[in-house]
Amino acid sequence: MGELRSIAVIAKGVWLEAVRRKDVYVLVLLCCGLIGLTMTVDFFDIEGLTKFYREIALKLMDVSTAAAVILLACRQLPREFEQRTIYPLLARPIGRLTFLLGKMAGVCAAAAFCFGLFMAIFAAGIASLGGGIGWSLFLQHAYLQMLQMLLLTTACFALSLACSPDAALTLAFLFYFTAGLLGDLSVMLYEVAGTAGRAGLWLLTYVLPQLALFDLSEKTVHFEIWPALGPGTMAALTAYALVYSLALLGLAHALFRRRPL
Amino acid sequence: MRIPAAKILLWLSGLAVAGWLAAQVDPGRYEGGRARDEQERAQRNRSALAVMLGEFRTSASDVMFIKTERYMHGGVAFRQGQRTAAQGAEDLYATEEEEMAGHDGEEHGHSHGHGDDEHGAACASHGMPTVIPPAEKDFRGWVGDLYRAVKPWRDSSKPHIHTDGRELLPWFRLMTLSDPGYIQGYLAGGFWLQKQGSAMALDFIEEGLRKNPEAFQLHLSRGLLRLRQARDAEAGPVEESARVLFVEARDDCLRAAELGLSQRLAKVDEESGTVEDWSKYQENDLLAACRLAIILSERLGEVQTAARCRERFAALGPHLP
């Protein structure tokens, strides 16, 4: 119970920091501007073209939330060391794992706050255009995005403990933006690769978390064609995200423990 | 708070560079790999900046064209990219041309690659492999299964999903804004606008012609649009307006045939007699333009013009009426 309370206190600190800092609002405003611009473009005087809006808005929402999470998560631990705020924290009876879990929960809560704002903007935009939202797919997309943010957060923690803050930030963005390509590219490369290359691709597929699996935006855009994902698929995706997040958290914890204070 | 002078200078120089860059961005200054005339391409691409930005623009247009294919199939991604879509005006308006000519595609020795007019360009992709392979060809095992469940995927051997094309229009607008030399974007966009019954179809093709006056496929496309209007007008009470449209359609086809033929002749290798850098879509469009120029001239009672066309276009082989 005490552990949970500690996690909640640390998470609240991160969440408050995220809400008070201007990064999230700048991202939301920027995103709103771009979404608004998308809505104002006139395409051949034809009304009710909502797929384009859905596509652009969802992509902006996803990328902006990921950017907010990467910026927040990569900063968390290095700043505690730089500002020496970690010493009074760990001087209390708080374990390093508890500390990491608290930070993780805080970043995920900030991600949920950011994505929630975007969801409201998205729904308002769709309503003003007179289009529909496939709610079941949209909510599943939101849930999967949160799982993706969990994965990103743990990856950022591990990276920020393994290398310098700038390098961690760069690598995290690189990982996020190339992860979408990895799935399609590996299949194409596998056909032309030799034995060693194929082994490498196989290894890459299972070692690196496939972030693209948590992007349901394409089906959400074409929601009138595709049904919602079944409970089995959702459970498998949840298990997939949890396993990789736990592995990355374990790695971060191991690095954290080895780090001299 | 004091701001150091160096910082202000840096900002100002940044703004100046941004202003200069903005002034240099002119889509018409780059033609990418699609320009027909190599000399003209070389002249236009003298600016290094135009080349850099131009490559980005043409790549963006290609990505958007692939996006239209995916929209057409409800998000399902096919491997062959642009090759799955019709590339020429004749491919898109095949029915129009065939009805005028009074015979089907097989007779004049080429296939259109799509089953019916409604589905236009998209049907060409039937049987094409998908980007996400089927389970038996996917090395990723259960990860592949998850991909097939999460991403829009359908076994390519099964009938395709086809949307009505309406939602593709924003992408055609953007791809031609991004790259005004993207003739294929104008062709396909004009076709889908026409399918929506939009009066903007002709405007869109004409915009393409203003930016690419030498693109014979766009002349043919305008001719085919006017031909459709003429056929609609023919059914109405005012016959004279139909005749005007038939004349305009014929003139467009004639212009397309003349332009296409001169472009084709410039690409003939004198030694081998083969046509270099000339796609089958261009060849089909040229044939269609020539055929329609002859057929429409005959229909308008201008027998001498038709005979002249037949003589002029005889080099294209036995496919002319």
XYZ file of C-alpha atoms in Angstrom:
582
model
C 0.000 0.000 0.000
C 2.875 2.300 0.906
C 4.536 1.487 -2.413
C 1.381 2.369 -4.316
C 1.109 5.641 -2.448
C 4.703 6.480 -3.276
C 4.084 5.688 -6.944
C 0.990 7.912 -6.911
C 2.886 10.809 -5.283
C 5.751 10.629 -7.801
C 3.301 10.249 -10.692
C 1.341 13.257 -9.511
C 4.536 15.304 -9.475
C 5.332 14.366 -13.080
C 1.748 14.970 -14.184
C 1.622 18.381 -12.530
C 4.917 19.304 -14.092
C 3.633 18.258 -17.533
C 0.412 20.224 -17.101
C 2.199 23.326 -15.824
C 4.906 23.333 -18.442
C 3.985 24.900 -21.746
C 5.248 22.086 -24.001
C 1.964 20.202 -24.110
C -0.071 23.331 -24.787
C 2.307 24.482 -27.508
C 1.959 21.067 -29.159
C -1.818 21.131 -28.788
C -2.049 24.663 -30.196
C 0.231 23.807 -33.096
C -1.795 20.712 -33.785
C -5.053 22.678 -33.553
C -3.699 25.203 -36.046
C -2.771 22.484 -38.501
C -6.062 20.636 -38.043
C -7.929 23.936 -38.473
C -5.975 24.607 -41.643
C -6.948 21.173 -42.953
C -10.593 21.970 -42.293
C -10.502 25.258 -44.149
C -9.026 23.896 -47.382
C -11.620 23.830 -50.119
C -11.372 20.799 -52.355
C -13.235 21.485 -55.605
C -16.279 22.880 -53.765
C -17.177 19.340 -52.702
C -18.494 19.075 -49.170
C -18.359 16.183 -46.732
C -14.858 14.982 -47.591
C -14.015 13.815 -44.087
C -11.555 10.974 -44.664
C -8.798 13.416 -45.501
C -9.493 15.346 -42.303
C -9.605 12.116 -40.270
C -6.316 10.954 -41.740
C -4.440 14.210 -41.144
C -5.955 14.857 -37.715
C -5.258 11.340 -36.426
C -1.688 11.407 -37.692
C -1.085 14.799 -36.066
C -2.649 13.617 -32.814
C -0.522 10.486 -32.693
C 2.745 12.184 -33.605
C 2.178 15.120 -31.245
C 1.363 12.862 -28.314
C 4.417 10.744 -29.020
C 6.574 13.887 -29.234
C 5.215 15.111 -25.897
C 5.912 11.735 -24.292
C 9.444 11.485 -25.677
C 10.292 15.021 -24.562
C 8.875 14.404 -21.114
C 10.183 10.868 -20.554
C 13.726 11.495 -21.799
C 14.058 14.459 -19.456
C 12.767 12.831 -16.298
C 15.750 10.916 -14.986
C 18.695 13.006 -16.266
C 17.153 16.132 -14.762
C 16.749 14.482 -11.382
C 20.471 13.733 -11.463
C 21.460 17.164 -12.771
C 19.374 19.072 -10.235
C 20.286 16.600 -7.496
C 16.627 16.243 -6.569
C 16.998 12.489 -6.720
C 18.997 12.375 -3.462
C 16.289 13.570 -1.072
C 13.799 11.372 -2.937
C 15.822 8.195 -2.646
C 16.880 9.061 0.898
C 13.291 8.305 1.850
C 12.272 4.671 1.922
C 11.499 4.599 -1.805
C 12.973 1.860 -3.941
C 14.415 2.641 -7.330
C 11.804 0.481 -9.036
C 9.043 2.359 -7.198
C 10.640 5.594 -8.319
C 10.721 4.411 -11.953
C 7.126 3.137 -11.781
C 5.988 6.477 -10.402
C 7.750 8.368 -13.164
C 6.284 5.977 -15.744
C 2.773 6.391 -14.407
C 3.167 10.173 -14.434
C 4.364 10.284 -18.040
C 1.533 7.970 -19.121
C -0.997 10.159 -17.310
C 0.397 13.205 -19.118
C 0.110 11.303 -22.411
C -3.508 10.482 -21.630
C -4.174 14.154 -20.812
C -2.582 15.265 -24.081
C -4.394 12.628 -26.163
C -7.661 13.420 -24.390
C -7.350 17.053 -25.472
C -6.705 15.929 -29.032
C -9.660 13.555 -28.978
C -11.971 16.397 -27.998
C -10.578 18.586 -30.807
C -10.882 15.737 -33.284
C -14.498 14.993 -32.350
C -15.421 18.686 -32.525
C -13.780 18.994 -35.941
C -15.585 15.948 -37.316
C -18.892 17.210 -35.953
C -18.396 20.614 -37.588
C -17.666 18.923 -40.923
C -20.796 16.830 -40.599
C -18.890 13.540 -40.707
C -19.091 10.477 -38.511
C -16.687 8.779 -36.151
C -16.464 5.032 -35.894
C -16.434 5.172 -32.128
C -15.495 1.570 -31.455
C -12.444 1.751 -33.725
C -11.601 5.261 -32.530
C -11.648 4.245 -28.870
C -9.630 1.146 -29.650
C -7.147 3.382 -31.459
C -6.928 5.649 -28.402
C -6.355 2.632 -26.128
C -3.658 1.222 -28.412
C -1.998 4.623 -28.555
C -1.800 4.612 -24.775
C -0.116 1.205 -24.918
C 2.297 2.627 -27.455
C 3.028 5.548 -25.133
C 3.743 3.088 -22.325
C 6.259 1.335 -24.555
C 7.818 4.626 -25.614
C 8.077 5.814 -22.015
C 9.934 2.715 -20.863
C 12.170 2.833 -23.949
C 12.974 6.497 -23.199
C 13.828 5.662 -19.576
C 16.192 2.904 -20.673
C 17.780 5.146 -23.297
C 18.177 8.109 -20.958
C 19.972 5.879 -18.447
C 22.168 4.281 -21.092
C 23.324 7.431 -22.873
C 23.388 11.209 -22.649
C 20.026 13.078 -22.590
C 20.519 14.493 -26.097
C 21.462 11.117 -27.539
C 18.498 9.510 -25.787
C 16.146 12.111 -27.261
C 17.536 11.640 -30.757
C 17.432 7.857 -30.547
C 13.906 7.883 -29.163
C 12.634 10.067 -32.027
C 14.521 7.923 -34.517
C 13.017 4.779 -33.042
C 9.522 6.242 -33.153
C 9.698 7.474 -36.728
C 11.416 4.407 -38.167
C 9.281 1.904 -36.259
C 6.410 2.461 -38.667
C 8.612 1.533 -41.605
C 10.178 -1.481 -39.961
C 7.183 -3.772 -40.378
C 6.721 -3.290 -44.127
C 10.390 -2.964 -44.909
C 11.430 -6.137 -43.116
C 8.997 -8.200 -45.218
C 10.367 -6.753 -48.462
C 13.999 -7.078 -47.400
C 13.486 -10.651 -46.222
C 12.729 -11.730 -49.797
C 16.076 -10.507 -51.099
C 18.234 -11.093 -48.013
C 20.739 -13.913 -47.591
C 20.725 -16.354 -44.679
C 22.500 -13.984 -42.288
C 20.295 -11.088 -43.351
C 17.156 -13.142 -42.833
C 18.315 -14.180 -39.374
C 18.979 -10.524 -38.600
C 15.547 -9.461 -39.783
C 13.884 -12.228 -37.809
C 15.782 -11.152 -34.708
C 14.908 -7.501 -35.297
C 11.224 -8.364 -35.628
C 11.133 -10.027 -32.242
C 13.656 -7.919 -30.327
C 12.385 -4.473 -31.277
C 8.841 -3.653 -30.216
C 6.690 -3.101 -33.312
C 5.166 0.287 -32.614
C 3.162 0.128 -35.855
C 0.975 -2.551 -34.271
C -0.507 0.123 -32.018
C -1.531 2.368 -34.866
C -5.119 1.683 -35.799
C -5.504 5.020 -37.591
C -5.828 3.492 -41.073
C -8.826 1.438 -40.069
C -10.240 4.371 -38.115
C -10.058 6.523 -41.251
C -11.965 3.871 -43.239
C -14.216 2.914 -40.338
C -17.246 2.302 -42.551
C -15.413 -0.653 -44.117
C -13.627 -2.282 -41.202
C -15.151 -3.738 -38.040
C -13.663 -3.135 -34.591
C -10.849 -5.462 -33.514
C -11.916 -8.596 -31.710
C -11.277 -9.078 -27.973
C -8.643 -11.730 -28.718
C -6.598 -9.302 -30.837
C -6.946 -6.551 -28.241
C -5.825 -8.931 -25.487
C -2.860 -10.095 -27.581
C -1.823 -6.489 -28.274
C -2.141 -5.603 -24.590
C -0.021 -8.603 -23.608
C 2.520 -7.694 -26.308
C 2.818 -4.120 -25.024
C 3.054 -5.224 -21.394
C 5.744 -7.829 -22.064
C 7.963 -5.394 -23.971
C 7.310 -2.576 -21.496
C 8.246 -4.826 -18.603
C 11.417 -5.906 -20.401
C 12.377 -2.279 -21.083
C 11.489 -1.258 -17.550
C 13.617 -4.132 -16.272
C 16.505 -2.894 -18.397
C 16.007 0.677 -17.156
C 15.903 -0.597 -13.568
C 19.111 -2.588 -14.039
C 20.857 0.484 -15.483
C 19.461 2.662 -12.711
C 20.728 0.276 -10.023
C 24.207 0.223 -11.517
C 24.325 3.994 -11.682
C 26.281 5.531 -8.816
C 24.468 8.272 -6.975
C 16.447 40.267 -19.408
C 19.301 41.145 -21.771
C 19.424 39.506 -25.117
C 22.950 39.276 -26.525
C 23.505 41.059 -29.824
C 24.919 37.867 -31.348
C 21.648 36.083 -30.673
C 19.645 38.864 -32.329
C 21.987 38.776 -35.315
C 21.588 35.008 -35.565
C 17.803 35.329 -35.529
C 17.862 38.056 -38.146
C 20.141 36.094 -40.440
C 17.894 33.066 -39.946
C 14.890 35.129 -40.979
C 16.764 36.471 -43.994
C 17.696 32.949 -45.114
C 14.098 31.812 -44.607
C 12.870 34.749 -46.693
C 15.337 33.986 -49.455
C 14.373 30.296 -49.400
C 10.679 31.178 -49.575
C 11.324 33.376 -52.603
C 13.126 30.488 -54.309
C 10.283 28.018 -53.875
C 8.640 27.891 -57.253
C 7.074 24.568 -58.181
C 7.395 25.346 -61.881
C 11.171 25.463 -61.660
C 11.648 21.741 -61.402
C 10.361 18.936 -63.548
C 11.874 15.855 -61.976
C 11.984 12.629 -63.883
C 8.653 13.235 -65.543
C 9.667 15.982 -67.931
C 9.385 14.843 -71.510
C 12.091 17.025 -73.003
C 15.566 16.392 -71.644
C 16.946 19.736 -72.813
C 14.107 21.625 -71.204
C 14.517 19.577 -68.051
C 18.210 20.418 -67.912
C 17.484 24.115 -68.411
C 14.808 24.200 -65.759
C 16.845 22.252 -63.256
C 19.837 24.554 -63.240
C 19.028 25.784 -59.768
C 20.449 23.453 -57.126
C 17.803 24.597 -54.687
C 15.044 23.908 -57.187
C 16.428 20.400 -57.619
C 16.548 19.731 -53.878
C 13.093 21.077 -53.163
C 11.799 19.664 -56.428
C 12.868 16.137 -55.573
C 11.044 16.457 -52.285
C 7.927 17.738 -54.033
C 7.845 15.022 -56.674
C 8.407 12.377 -54.015
C 5.559 13.863 -51.980
C 3.300 13.662 -55.043
C 4.223 10.022 -55.577
C 3.427 9.250 -51.946
C 0.068 11.003 -52.321
C -0.699 9.054 -55.478
C -0.049 5.814 -53.622
C -2.316 7.138 -50.886
C -5.150 7.488 -53.413
C -4.699 3.828 -54.330
C -4.990 2.845 -50.696
C -8.097 4.991 -50.232
C -9.556 3.326 -53.298
C -9.129 -0.057 -51.629
C -10.335 0.949 -48.184
C -6.794 1.388 -46.859
C -5.388 -1.927 -48.126
C -1.815 -1.452 -49.332
C -0.773 -3.204 -52.531
C 2.820 -3.873 -53.498
C 3.010 -2.485 -56.996
C 2.250 1.106 -56.073
C 1.628 3.265 -59.091
C 1.707 0.424 -61.555
C -1.621 -0.788 -60.253
C -3.329 2.408 -61.295
C -4.150 3.567 -64.753
C -1.463 5.882 -66.017
C -3.044 7.363 -69.064
C -6.156 9.192 -70.130
C -7.135 6.327 -72.405
C -6.993 3.877 -69.481
C -9.322 6.054 -67.465
C -11.834 6.938 -70.130
C -11.687 3.641 -71.990
C -15.460 3.208 -72.165
C -15.938 6.611 -73.724
C -13.424 5.964 -76.409
C -14.597 2.421 -77.110
C -18.188 3.494 -77.503
C -17.162 6.088 -80.040
C -14.931 3.655 -81.871
C -17.564 0.954 -81.754
C -15.277 -1.863 -80.659
C -13.647 -3.160 -77.520
C -10.117 -2.964 -76.173
C -9.097 -6.416 -77.297
C -9.662 -5.503 -80.910
C -7.080 -2.803 -80.953
C -4.525 -4.898 -79.250
C -4.203 -3.666 -75.700
C -5.904 -4.231 -72.437
C -7.059 -1.488 -70.123
C -6.317 -3.380 -66.970
C -9.664 -2.752 -65.347
C -12.982 -4.436 -65.581
C -15.517 -1.673 -65.557
C -15.715 2.038 -65.778
C -17.019 2.489 -62.247
C -13.876 1.228 -60.656
C -11.609 3.059 -63.003
C -7.975 2.807 -62.206
C -8.257 0.621 -59.175
C -9.326 -2.677 -60.715
C -5.927 -3.063 -62.305
C -4.627 -4.211 -58.936
C -6.692 -7.385 -58.775
C -4.398 -10.241 -57.836
C -1.513 -7.896 -56.975
C 0.310 -8.919 -53.795
C -0.357 -6.863 -50.698
C 2.393 -5.086 -48.751
C 1.539 -7.249 -45.740
C 1.865 -10.776 -47.105
C -0.582 -13.608 -46.390
C 0.238 -15.878 -43.427
C 1.863 -18.610 -45.535
C 4.357 -16.119 -46.995
C 5.048 -14.093 -43.856
C 8.230 -14.980 -41.965
C 7.070 -12.995 -38.917
C 4.726 -15.678 -37.558
C 2.385 -14.373 -34.879
C 3.683 -10.812 -35.288
C 2.536 -11.023 -38.897
C -0.859 -12.306 -37.705
C -1.160 -9.220 -35.511
C -0.269 -6.975 -38.441
C -2.976 -8.605 -40.558
C -5.493 -8.059 -37.773
C -4.581 -4.442 -37.017
C -3.851 -3.030 -40.479
C -6.349 -2.900 -43.335
C -5.538 -6.186 -45.029
C -7.358 -8.478 -47.370
C -6.232 -11.570 -49.228
C -5.508 -10.291 -52.726
C -7.030 -13.383 -54.314
C -10.403 -12.389 -52.887
C -12.578 -9.659 -54.440
C -11.323 -6.201 -53.611
C -12.976 -3.505 -51.602
C -13.637 -0.492 -53.809
C -14.701 2.908 -52.602
C -16.453 5.438 -54.832
C -13.430 7.661 -55.391
C -14.976 10.769 -53.865
C -12.607 10.821 -50.913
C -9.572 10.637 -53.192
C -10.118 14.152 -54.496
C -8.255 16.094 -51.770
C -5.141 14.051 -52.508
C -5.286 14.872 -56.230
C -5.620 18.550 -55.349
C -2.621 18.393 -53.041
C -0.413 16.309 -55.309
C -0.863 18.733 -58.211
C -0.301 21.726 -55.945
C 2.850 20.092 -54.681
C 4.031 19.171 -58.159
C 2.260 20.980 -61.009
C 4.153 18.800 -63.473
C 2.411 15.684 -62.177
C 0.333 14.959 -65.261
C -0.930 11.646 -63.921
C -2.441 13.493 -60.960
C -4.348 15.838 -63.258
C -5.532 12.941 -65.427
C -6.794 10.781 -62.574
C -8.151 13.768 -60.596
C -10.082 15.016 -63.621
C -11.501 11.557 -64.158
C -12.742 11.204 -60.582
C -14.157 14.729 -60.568
C -16.065 13.890 -63.680
C -17.323 10.688 -62.029
C -18.686 12.839 -59.216
C -20.505 14.924 -61.787
C -18.459 17.967 -60.806
C -18.190 20.831 -63.253
C -14.701 21.373 -61.857
C -13.358 18.402 -63.859
C -12.778 20.495 -66.971
C -11.332 23.357 -64.911
C -8.908 20.948 -63.266
C -7.721 19.503 -66.575
C -7.404 23.026 -67.967
C -5.330 24.032 -64.966
C -3.085 21.082 -65.790
C -2.888 22.246 -69.400
C -1.928 25.769 -68.380
C 0.944 24.340 -66.390
C 1.831 21.602 -68.884
C 0.796 22.863 -72.312
C 2.825 20.185 -74.058
C 1.251 17.258 -72.181
C -0.666 15.573 -74.990
C -2.436 13.238 -72.548
C -4.111 16.238 -70.925
C -5.342 17.458 -74.334
C -6.768 13.985 -74.903
C -8.314 14.009 -71.443
C -10.024 17.343 -72.140
C -11.206 15.983 -75.474
C -12.707 12.935 -73.777
C -14.429 15.108 -71.177
C -15.914 17.281 -73.913
C -16.902 14.189 -75.837
C -18.860 12.982 -72.833
C -20.519 16.381 -72.531
C -21.310 16.297 -76.245
C -22.957 12.895 -75.933
C -25.028 14.163 -73.007
C -25.979 17.293 -74.959
C -26.874 15.158 -77.958
C -29.621 13.548 -75.902
C -31.009 17.008 -75.049
C -33.110 19.359 -77.160
C -30.369 21.696 -78.440
C -28.432 19.801 -81.080
C -26.238 22.755 -82.040
C -24.498 22.877 -78.656
C -23.691 19.172 -79.015
C -22.076 19.876 -82.385
C -19.935 22.659 -80.894
C -18.785 20.265 -78.183
C -18.034 17.541 -80.738
C -15.912 20.020 -82.696
C -14.054 21.060 -79.545
C -13.522 17.420 -78.570
C -12.200 16.630 -82.037
C -9.852 19.638 -81.924
C -8.515 18.512 -78.548
C -7.932 14.983 -79.815
C -6.292 16.307 -82.953
C -4.010 18.563 -80.914
C -3.195 15.626 -78.602
C -2.422 13.407 -81.585
C -0.176 16.028 -83.224
C 1.697 16.744 -80.005
C 1.996 13.081 -79.062
C 3.207 12.106 -82.487
C 5.910 14.765 -82.565
C 7.015 13.768 -79.052
C 7.086 10.125 -80.068
C 9.063 10.838 -83.246
C 11.661 12.713 -81.192
C 12.207 9.557 -79.159
C 12.701 7.158 -82.046
C 16.169 5.691 -82.106
C 17.314 6.135 -85.696
C 19.502 3.043 -85.759
C 17.193 0.493 -84.183
C 13.910 2.205 -85.042
C 12.625 1.610 -81.509
C 10.985 4.285 -79.364
C 13.036 5.044 -76.273
C 11.620 6.292 -72.973
C 8.063 5.970 -74.180
C 5.622 4.002 -72.019
C 2.827 1.766 -73.227
C 0.412 4.201 -71.591
C 1.728 7.023 -73.753
C 1.496 4.785 -76.793
C -2.098 3.822 -75.930
C -3.041 7.449 -75.374
C -1.490 8.494 -78.633
C -3.367 5.757 -80.493
C -6.600 6.771 -78.787
C -6.065 10.437 -79.714
C -5.413 9.546 -83.339
C -8.400 7.195 -83.550
C -10.743 9.738 -81.978
C -9.475 12.547 -84.200
C -10.343 10.416 -87.253
C -13.675 9.096 -85.942
C -14.897 12.500 -84.777
C -13.866 14.183 -88.015
C -15.871 11.581 -89.927
C -18.798 12.043 -87.615
C -18.704 15.788 -88.201
C -18.759 15.128 -91.928
C -15.230 16.424 -92.441
C -14.075 13.595 -94.637
C -11.017 15.407 -95.948
C -9.754 16.147 -92.426
C -10.278 12.492 -91.510
C -8.336 11.362 -94.559
C -5.519 13.780 -93.758
C -5.380 12.452 -90.194
C -5.308 8.882 -91.424
C -2.411 9.713 -93.677
C -0.574 11.715 -91.058
C -0.926 9.080 -88.345
C -0.301 6.065 -90.597
C 3.115 5.600 -88.979
C 1.415 4.321 -85.844
C 0.434 1.070 -87.479
C -2.688 -0.893 -88.232
C -4.758 0.118 -85.185
C -6.329 3.185 -86.804
C -9.880 3.035 -88.144
